[in-house]
Short mmCIF file of C-alpha atoms in Angstrom, two decimals:
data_model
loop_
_atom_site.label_atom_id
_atom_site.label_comp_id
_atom_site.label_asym_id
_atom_site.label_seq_id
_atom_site.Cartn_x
_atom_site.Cartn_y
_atom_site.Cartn_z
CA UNK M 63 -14.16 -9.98 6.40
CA UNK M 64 -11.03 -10.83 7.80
CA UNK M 65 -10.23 -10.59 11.59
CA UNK M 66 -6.51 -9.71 12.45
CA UNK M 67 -4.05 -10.84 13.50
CA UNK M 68 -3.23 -11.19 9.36
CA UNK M 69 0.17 -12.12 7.72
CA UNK M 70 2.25 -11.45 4.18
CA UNK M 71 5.36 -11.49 2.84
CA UNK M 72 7.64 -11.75 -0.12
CA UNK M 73 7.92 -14.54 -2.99
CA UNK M 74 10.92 -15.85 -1.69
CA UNK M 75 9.56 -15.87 2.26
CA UNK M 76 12.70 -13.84 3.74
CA UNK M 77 10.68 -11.30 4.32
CA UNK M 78 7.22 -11.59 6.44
CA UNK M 79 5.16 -9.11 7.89
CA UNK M 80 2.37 -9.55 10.54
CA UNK M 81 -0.51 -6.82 11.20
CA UNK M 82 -2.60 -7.64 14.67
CA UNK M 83 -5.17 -5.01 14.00
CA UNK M 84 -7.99 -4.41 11.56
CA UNK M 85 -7.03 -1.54 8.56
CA UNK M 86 -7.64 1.63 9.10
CA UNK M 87 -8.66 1.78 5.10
CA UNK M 88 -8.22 0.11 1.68
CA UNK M 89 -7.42 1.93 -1.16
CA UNK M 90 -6.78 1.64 -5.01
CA UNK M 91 -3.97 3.83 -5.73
CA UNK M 92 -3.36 5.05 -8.97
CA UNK M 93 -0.35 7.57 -8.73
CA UNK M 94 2.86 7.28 -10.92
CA UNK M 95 5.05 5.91 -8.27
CA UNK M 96 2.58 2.89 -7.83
CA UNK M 97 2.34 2.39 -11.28
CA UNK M 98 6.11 1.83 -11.45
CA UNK M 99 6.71 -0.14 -8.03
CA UNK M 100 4.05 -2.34 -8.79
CA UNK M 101 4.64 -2.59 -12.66
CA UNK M 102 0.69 -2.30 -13.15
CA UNK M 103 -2.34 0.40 -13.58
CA UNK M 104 -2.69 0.75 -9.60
CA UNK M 105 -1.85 -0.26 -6.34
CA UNK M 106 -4.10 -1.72 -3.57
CA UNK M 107 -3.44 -0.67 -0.36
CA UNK M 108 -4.42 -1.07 2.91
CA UNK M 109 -3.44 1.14 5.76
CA UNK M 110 -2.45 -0.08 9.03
CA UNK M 111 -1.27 1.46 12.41
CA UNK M 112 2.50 1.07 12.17
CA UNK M 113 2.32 0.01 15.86
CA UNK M 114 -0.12 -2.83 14.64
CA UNK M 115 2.79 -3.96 12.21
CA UNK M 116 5.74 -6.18 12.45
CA UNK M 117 8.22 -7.13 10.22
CA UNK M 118 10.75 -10.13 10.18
CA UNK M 119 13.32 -9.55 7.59
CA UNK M 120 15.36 -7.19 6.08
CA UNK M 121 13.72 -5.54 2.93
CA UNK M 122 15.60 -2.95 1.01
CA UNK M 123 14.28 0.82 1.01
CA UNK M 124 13.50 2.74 -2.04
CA UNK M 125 13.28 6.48 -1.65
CA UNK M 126 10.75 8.60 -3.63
CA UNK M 127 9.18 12.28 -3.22
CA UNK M 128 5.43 12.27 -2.75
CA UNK M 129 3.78 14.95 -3.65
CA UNK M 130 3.93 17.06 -0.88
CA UNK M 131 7.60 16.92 -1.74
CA UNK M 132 8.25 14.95 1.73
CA UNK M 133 9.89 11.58 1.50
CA UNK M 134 7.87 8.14 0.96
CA UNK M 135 10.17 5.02 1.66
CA UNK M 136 8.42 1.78 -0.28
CA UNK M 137 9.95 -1.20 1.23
CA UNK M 138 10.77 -4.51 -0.83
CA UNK M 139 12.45 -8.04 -1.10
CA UNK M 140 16.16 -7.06 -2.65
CA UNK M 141 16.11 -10.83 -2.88
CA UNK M 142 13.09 -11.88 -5.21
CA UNK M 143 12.25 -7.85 -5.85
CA UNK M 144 8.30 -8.36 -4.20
CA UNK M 145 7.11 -4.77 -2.90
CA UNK M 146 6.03 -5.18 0.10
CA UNK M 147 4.73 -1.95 1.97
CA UNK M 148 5.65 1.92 2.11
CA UNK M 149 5.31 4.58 5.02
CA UNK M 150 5.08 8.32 3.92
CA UNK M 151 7.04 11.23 6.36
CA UNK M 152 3.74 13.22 5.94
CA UNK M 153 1.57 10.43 7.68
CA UNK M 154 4.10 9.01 10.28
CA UNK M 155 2.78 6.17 12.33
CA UNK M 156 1.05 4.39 9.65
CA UNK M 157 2.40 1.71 6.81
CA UNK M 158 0.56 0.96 3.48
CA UNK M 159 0.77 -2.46 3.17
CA UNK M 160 0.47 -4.20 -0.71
CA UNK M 161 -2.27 -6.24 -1.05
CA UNK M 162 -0.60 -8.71 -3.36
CA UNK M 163 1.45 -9.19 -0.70
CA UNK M 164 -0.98 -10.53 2.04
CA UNK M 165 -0.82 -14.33 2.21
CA UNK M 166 -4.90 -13.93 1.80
CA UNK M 167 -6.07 -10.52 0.43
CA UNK M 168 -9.37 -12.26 -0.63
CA UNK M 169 -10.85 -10.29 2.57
CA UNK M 170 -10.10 -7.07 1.18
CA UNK M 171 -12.73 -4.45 -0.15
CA UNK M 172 -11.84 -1.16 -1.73
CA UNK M 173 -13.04 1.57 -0.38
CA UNK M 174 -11.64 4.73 -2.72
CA UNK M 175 -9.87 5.16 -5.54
CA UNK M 176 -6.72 7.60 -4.79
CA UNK M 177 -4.68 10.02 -7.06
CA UNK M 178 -7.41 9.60 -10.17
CA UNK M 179 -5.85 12.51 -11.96
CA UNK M 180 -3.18 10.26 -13.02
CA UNK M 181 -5.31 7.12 -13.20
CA UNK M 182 -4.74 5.41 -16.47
CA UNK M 183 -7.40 6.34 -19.49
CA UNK M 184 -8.52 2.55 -19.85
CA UNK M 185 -8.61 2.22 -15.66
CA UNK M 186 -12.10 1.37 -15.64
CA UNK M 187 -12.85 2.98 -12.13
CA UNK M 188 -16.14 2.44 -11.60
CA UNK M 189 -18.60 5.42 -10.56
CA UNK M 190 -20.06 3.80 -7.58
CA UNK M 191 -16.88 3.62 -5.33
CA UNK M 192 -15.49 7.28 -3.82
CA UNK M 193 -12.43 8.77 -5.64
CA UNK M 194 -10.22 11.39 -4.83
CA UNK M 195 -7.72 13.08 -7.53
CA UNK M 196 -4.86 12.98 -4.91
CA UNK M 197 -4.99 11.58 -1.60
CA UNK M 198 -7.80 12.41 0.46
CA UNK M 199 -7.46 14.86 3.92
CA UNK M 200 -8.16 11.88 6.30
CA UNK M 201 -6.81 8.78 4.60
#
């Protein structure tokens, strides 16, 4: 398990990120937006107190609707396009950090599958971890 402070960043290293607190949880998300900002079945997460998080850098800000129809703003490198992390207006004071964007994410461990009901037929998401069709009332 990894202790915090921990660190991440973009590709191109113009944009790094620093987290001095444990995550709240880890998550595999599997909604449409993911799919597309991430260019793969799912996203792993891990959510973090925003005031745990700093950011040097400028990344650019992308604009989606979740499904609450409230605004999610995923964050990325305009330079070398790496997404990097994404706060939602219906859970302010937390940021959903990427784990392929963690300079280590081999710490990491799952603990729920999120948004199933649009999970990819050939997901393989395995009956032994928790899964939710959307997100889940306390994540």
């Amino acid at each position: 398990m990894m202790t915090a402070p921990f660190e991440g960043g973009c590709a191109c290293q113009s944009i790094r990120y620093k987290v001095n607190a444990e995550p709240l949880f880890t998550a595999h998300c599997h909604c449409k937006d993911c799919q597309k900002m991430t260019g793969a079945h799912m996203a792993t997460i891990a959510g973090v107190s925003s005031d745990t998080f700093t950011v040097n850098g400028e990344p650019k800000v992308y604009v989606t609707k979740g499904d609450s129809g409230r605004d999610v703003q995923r964050s990325f490198c305009a330079e070398c396009g790496s997404t990097l992390f994404s706060t939602c207006d219906v859970m302010p004071g937390l940021h959903f950090i990427e784990a392929g964007s963690l300079d280590d994410a081999s710490w990491l461990s799952p603990t729920m599958h999120i948004y199933t009901s649009s999970a990819q037929p050939w997901a393989g998401i395995p009956d032994s971890i928790e899964q939710h069709a959307k997100m889940p009332p306390a994540a």
